[in-house]
Coordinates of C-alpha atoms and ligand atoms in Angstrom, one line a residue:
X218 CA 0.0 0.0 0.0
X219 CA 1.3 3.7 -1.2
X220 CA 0.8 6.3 1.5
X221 CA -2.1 8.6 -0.1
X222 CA -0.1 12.0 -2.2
X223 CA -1.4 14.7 -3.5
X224 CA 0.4 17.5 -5.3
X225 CA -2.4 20.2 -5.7
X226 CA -4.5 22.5 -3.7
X227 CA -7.8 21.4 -4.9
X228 CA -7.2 17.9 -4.0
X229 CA -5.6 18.5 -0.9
X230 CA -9.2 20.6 -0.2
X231 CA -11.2 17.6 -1.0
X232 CA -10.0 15.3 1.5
X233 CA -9.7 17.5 3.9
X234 CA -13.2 19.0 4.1
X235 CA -14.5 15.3 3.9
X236 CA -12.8 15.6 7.7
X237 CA -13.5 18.6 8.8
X238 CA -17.0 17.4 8.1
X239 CA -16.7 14.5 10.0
X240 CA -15.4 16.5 12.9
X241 CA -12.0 15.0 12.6
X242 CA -9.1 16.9 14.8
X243 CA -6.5 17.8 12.1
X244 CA -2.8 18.0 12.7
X245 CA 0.2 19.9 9.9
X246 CA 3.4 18.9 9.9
X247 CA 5.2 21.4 7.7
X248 CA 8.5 19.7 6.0
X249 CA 11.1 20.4 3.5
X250 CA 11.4 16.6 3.3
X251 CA 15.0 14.6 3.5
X252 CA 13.5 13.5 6.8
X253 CA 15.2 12.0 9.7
X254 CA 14.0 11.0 13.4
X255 CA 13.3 15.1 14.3
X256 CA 10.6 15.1 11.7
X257 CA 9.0 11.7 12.7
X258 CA 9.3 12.5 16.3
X259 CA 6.6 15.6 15.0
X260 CA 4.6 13.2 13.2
X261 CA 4.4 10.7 16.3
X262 CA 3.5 13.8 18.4
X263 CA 0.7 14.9 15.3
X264 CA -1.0 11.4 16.0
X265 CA -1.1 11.5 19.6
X266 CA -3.0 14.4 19.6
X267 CA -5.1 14.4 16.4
X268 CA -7.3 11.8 14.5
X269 CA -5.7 13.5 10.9
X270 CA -2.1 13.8 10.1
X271 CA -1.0 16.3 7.3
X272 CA 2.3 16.1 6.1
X273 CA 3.7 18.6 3.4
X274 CA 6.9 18.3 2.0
X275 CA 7.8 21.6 -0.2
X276 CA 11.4 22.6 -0.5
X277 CA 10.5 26.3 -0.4
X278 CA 12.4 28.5 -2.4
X279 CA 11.3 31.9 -1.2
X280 CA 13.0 31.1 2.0
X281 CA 16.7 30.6 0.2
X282 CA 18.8 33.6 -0.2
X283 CA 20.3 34.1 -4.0
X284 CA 23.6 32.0 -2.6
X285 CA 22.1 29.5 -0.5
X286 CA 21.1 25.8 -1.3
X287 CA 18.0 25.4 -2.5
X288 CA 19.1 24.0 -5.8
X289 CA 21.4 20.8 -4.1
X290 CA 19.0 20.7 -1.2
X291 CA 18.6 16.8 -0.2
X292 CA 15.4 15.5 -2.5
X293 CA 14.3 12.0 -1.2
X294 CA 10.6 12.2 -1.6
X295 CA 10.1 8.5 -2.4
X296 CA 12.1 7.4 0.7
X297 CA 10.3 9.8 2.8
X298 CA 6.9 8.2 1.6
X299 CA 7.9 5.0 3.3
X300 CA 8.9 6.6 6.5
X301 CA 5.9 8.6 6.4
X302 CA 3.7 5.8 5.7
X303 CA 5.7 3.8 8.7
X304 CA 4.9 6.6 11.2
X305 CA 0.9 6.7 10.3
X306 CA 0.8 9.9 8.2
X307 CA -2.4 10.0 6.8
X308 CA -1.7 12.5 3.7
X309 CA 1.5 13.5 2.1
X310 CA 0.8 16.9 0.1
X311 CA 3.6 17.6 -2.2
X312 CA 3.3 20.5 -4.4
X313 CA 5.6 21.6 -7.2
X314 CA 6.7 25.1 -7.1
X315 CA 4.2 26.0 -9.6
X316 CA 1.3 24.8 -7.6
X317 CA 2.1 27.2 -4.1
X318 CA 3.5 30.3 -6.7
X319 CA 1.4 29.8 -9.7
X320 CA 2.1 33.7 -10.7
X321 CA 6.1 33.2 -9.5
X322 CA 7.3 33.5 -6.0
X323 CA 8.6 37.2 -6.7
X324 CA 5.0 38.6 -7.3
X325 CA 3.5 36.8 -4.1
X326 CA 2.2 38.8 -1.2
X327 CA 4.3 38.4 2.0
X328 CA 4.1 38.0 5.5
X329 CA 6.9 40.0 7.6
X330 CA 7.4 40.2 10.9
X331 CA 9.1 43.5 11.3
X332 CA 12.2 43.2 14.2
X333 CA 11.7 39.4 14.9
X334 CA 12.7 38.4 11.4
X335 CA 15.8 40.9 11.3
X336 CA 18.0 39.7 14.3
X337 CA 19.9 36.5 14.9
X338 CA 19.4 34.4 12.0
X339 CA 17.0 37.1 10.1
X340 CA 20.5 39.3 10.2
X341 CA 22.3 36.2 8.4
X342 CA 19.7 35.7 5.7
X343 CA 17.8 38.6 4.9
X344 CA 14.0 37.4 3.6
X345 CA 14.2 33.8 5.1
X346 CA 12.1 34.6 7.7
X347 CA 9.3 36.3 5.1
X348 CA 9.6 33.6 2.6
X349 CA 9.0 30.8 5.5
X350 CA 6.5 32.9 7.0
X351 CA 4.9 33.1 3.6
X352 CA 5.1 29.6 2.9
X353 CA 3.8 28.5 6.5
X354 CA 0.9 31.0 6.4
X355 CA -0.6 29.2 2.7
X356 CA -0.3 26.0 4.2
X357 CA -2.4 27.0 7.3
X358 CA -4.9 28.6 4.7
X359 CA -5.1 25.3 2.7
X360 CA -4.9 22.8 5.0
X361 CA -6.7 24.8 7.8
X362 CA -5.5 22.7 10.8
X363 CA -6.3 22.2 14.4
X364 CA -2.9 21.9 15.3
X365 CA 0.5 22.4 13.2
X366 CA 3.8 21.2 14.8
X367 CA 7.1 22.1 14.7
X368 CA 11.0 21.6 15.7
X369 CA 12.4 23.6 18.6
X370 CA 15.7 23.4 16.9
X371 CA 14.6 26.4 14.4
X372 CA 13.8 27.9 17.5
X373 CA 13.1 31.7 15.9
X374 CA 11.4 30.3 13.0
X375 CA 9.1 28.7 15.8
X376 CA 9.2 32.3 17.6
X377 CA 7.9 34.0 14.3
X378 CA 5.9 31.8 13.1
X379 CA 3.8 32.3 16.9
X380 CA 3.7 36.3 16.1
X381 CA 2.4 35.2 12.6
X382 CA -0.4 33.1 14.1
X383 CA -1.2 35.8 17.0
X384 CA -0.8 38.9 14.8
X385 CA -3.1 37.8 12.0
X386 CA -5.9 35.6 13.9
X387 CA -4.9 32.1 12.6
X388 CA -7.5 29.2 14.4
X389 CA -4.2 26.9 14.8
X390 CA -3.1 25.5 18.1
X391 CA 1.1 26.1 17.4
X392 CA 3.0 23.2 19.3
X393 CA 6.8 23.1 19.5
X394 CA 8.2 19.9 20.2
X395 CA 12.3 19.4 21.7
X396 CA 15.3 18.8 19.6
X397 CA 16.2 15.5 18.3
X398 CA 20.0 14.8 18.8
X399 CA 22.2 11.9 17.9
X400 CA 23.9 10.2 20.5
X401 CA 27.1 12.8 20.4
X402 CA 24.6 15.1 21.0
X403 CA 24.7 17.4 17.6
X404 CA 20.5 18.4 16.7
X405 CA 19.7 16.0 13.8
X406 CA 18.9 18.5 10.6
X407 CA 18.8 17.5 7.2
X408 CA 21.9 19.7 6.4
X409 CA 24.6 18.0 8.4
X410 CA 25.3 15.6 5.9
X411 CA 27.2 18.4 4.1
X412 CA 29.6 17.4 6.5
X413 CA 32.7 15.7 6.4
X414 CA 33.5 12.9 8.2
X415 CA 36.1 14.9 10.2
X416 CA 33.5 17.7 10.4
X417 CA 31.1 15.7 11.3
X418 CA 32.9 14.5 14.6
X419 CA 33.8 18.2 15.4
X420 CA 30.1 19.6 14.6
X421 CA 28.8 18.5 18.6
X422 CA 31.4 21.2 19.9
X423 CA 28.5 23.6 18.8
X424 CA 26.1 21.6 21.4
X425 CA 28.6 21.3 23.9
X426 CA 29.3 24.6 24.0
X427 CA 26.2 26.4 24.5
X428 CA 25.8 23.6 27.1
X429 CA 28.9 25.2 28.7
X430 CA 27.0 28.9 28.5
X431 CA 24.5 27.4 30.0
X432 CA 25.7 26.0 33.4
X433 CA 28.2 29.0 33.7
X434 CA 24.5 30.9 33.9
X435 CA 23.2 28.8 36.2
X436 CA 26.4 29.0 38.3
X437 CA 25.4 32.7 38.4
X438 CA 27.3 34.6 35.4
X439 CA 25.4 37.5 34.1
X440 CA 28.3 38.9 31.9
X441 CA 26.3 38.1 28.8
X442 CA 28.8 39.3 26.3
X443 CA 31.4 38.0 27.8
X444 CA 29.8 34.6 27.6
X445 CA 28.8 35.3 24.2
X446 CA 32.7 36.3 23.4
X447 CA 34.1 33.1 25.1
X448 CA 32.0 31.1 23.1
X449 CA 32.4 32.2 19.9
X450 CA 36.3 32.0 20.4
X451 CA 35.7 29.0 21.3
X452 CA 34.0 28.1 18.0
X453 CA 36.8 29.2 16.1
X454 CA 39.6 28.0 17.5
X455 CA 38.3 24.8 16.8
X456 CA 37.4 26.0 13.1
X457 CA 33.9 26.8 12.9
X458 CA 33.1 30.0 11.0
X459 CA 30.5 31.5 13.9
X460 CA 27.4 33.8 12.6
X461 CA 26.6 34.0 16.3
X462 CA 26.1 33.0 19.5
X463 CA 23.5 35.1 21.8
X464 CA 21.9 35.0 24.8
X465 CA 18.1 36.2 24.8
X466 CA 14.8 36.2 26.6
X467 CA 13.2 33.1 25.7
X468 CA 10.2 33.1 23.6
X469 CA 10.8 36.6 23.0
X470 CA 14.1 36.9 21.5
X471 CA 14.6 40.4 23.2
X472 CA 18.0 41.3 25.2
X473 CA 17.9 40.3 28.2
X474 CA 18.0 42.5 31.3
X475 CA 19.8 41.6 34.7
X476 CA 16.2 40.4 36.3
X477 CA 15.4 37.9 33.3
X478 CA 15.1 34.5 34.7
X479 CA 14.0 32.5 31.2
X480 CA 16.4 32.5 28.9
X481 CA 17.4 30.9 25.4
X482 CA 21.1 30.4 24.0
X483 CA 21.1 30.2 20.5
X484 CA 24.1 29.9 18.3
X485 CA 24.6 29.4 14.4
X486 CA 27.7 28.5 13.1
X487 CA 29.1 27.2 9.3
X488 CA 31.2 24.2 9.4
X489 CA 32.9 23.3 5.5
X490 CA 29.4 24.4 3.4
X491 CA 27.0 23.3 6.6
X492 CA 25.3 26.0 8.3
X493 CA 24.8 24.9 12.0
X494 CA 22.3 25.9 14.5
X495 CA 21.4 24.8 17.8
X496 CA 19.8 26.0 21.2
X497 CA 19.1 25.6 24.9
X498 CA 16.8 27.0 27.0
X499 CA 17.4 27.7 30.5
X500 CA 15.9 28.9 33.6
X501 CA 18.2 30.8 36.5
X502 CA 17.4 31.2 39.7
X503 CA 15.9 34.9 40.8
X504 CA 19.0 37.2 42.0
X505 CA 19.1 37.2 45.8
X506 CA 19.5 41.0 45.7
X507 CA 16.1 41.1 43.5
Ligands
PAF251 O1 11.7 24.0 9.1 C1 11.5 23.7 7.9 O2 11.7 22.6 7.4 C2 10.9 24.8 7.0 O3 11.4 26.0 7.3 C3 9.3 24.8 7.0 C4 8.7 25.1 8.3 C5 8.8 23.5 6.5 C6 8.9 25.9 6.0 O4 9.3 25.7 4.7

């Protein structure tokens, strides 16, 4: 048995309103594809909590900047059918290009959070954050789910694509689910196997080092940037090419002041031609002097 496919919007429409009639809770899995155990850890979590499991799998190119890799970007739909099928997916939409831009993606109207999708990452790639945001936005329009799930690991995609849902009135439930790592603790992502084999057993530093921000903030430091500086030497010395490493108010993204007690510590780093990023969250004790 093939898992049930569909690559336009009209059929997409049909099977879902046959649910939605039947008062079927619907979960959305938004993908790129190339998936690995992050993106069927979503799909397990989709079927716990839904009767309906959408999966789409779109590599999106309004979210690639002009020298990023959306051409050589992993394609492995037919192998990601049987791991979808395994996992209890109950639809796979797959649209071409053609079918979510039919006038071209430059004449498409677009979805921009103003500040949130110009720091951090935003900073790095100028228009991903519109161009996801876009993308994300369609797909809650066409499959109109109860629920749509995502990986904490693109923790300021998850951040914006909240604001999206808030700032527009979208009926969807947003849940974030944790970071899949392998064993040597680097987040699983579709990009690391740009890596070497040598790069690959240097990538967990990245991990291991925001772990290290981490317990120095829960031993007490406040010296943000001098946390931030330590790791990013860090980084390089053992030849990663940082973007950066920051420490911010979690959820929010905003600069933390000295009373902040919820934080996040996100880093992005290149390693060879993979981009790396990674976070942790952490919670400090309230200053005694507070
Ligand atoms: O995280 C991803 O794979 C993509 O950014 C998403 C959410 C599927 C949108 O293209």
């Amino acid at each position: 048995m093939a898992i049930l496919t569909v690559h336009t919007v009209a059929e997409l429409r049909r099977h879902i309103q046959c649910w939605h009639i039947a008062g079927e809770k619907i979960a959305l899995v938004p993908t790129m594809g190339n998936l690995h155990a992050g993106h069927i850890r979503l799909v397990e979590h989709a079927r716990e909590r839904a009767e309906r499991v959408v999966v789409s799998i779109f590599v999106n190119p309004l979210q690639f900047g002009p020298n990023e890799d959306f051409k050589s970007y992993p394609r492995t739909l037919e192998a990601d059918k049987i791991q979808l099928m395994a996992s209890g997916t109950d639809l796979l939409f797959a649209p071409p290009v053609e079918e979510m831009y039919p006038d071209g993606e430059q004449r498409v109207t677009r979805v921009e959070v103003p500040e949130l999708s110009s720091i951090l990452d935003g900073e790095f790639r100028p228009g991903h954050f519109a161009g996801m945001a876009t993308m994300v936005l369609k797909l809650f329009n066409m499959v109109q789910p109860d629920i749509a799930l995502f990986g904490q690991k693109d923790y300021q995609q998850l951040a914006v694509i909240r604001r999206v849902v808030q700032d527009v009135c979208v009926p969807v439930n947003i849940i974030g689910i944790a970071t899949v790592r392998e064993n040597d603790g680097l987040a699983m992502s579709s990009r690391n196997q740009y890596l070497t084999p040598s790069e690959r057993e240097a990538a967990p530093l990245l991990y291991r080092t925001l772990g290290e921000v981490v317990q120095a903030m829960k031993h007490g430091r406040r010296d943000f940037q001098r946390l931030e500086a330590e790791a990013l030497r860090k980084l390089r010395v053992a030849g990663m090419r940082p973007d950066y490493v920051a420490i911010r108010v979690a959820q929010t993204l905003s600069a933390p002041d000295a009373d902040a007690r919820y934080f996040v510590v996100l880093a992005a780093a290149w390693l060879g031609k993979a981009r790396l990023i990674d976070n942790i969250e952490v919670q400090v004790a309230a200053r005694a002097d507070a």
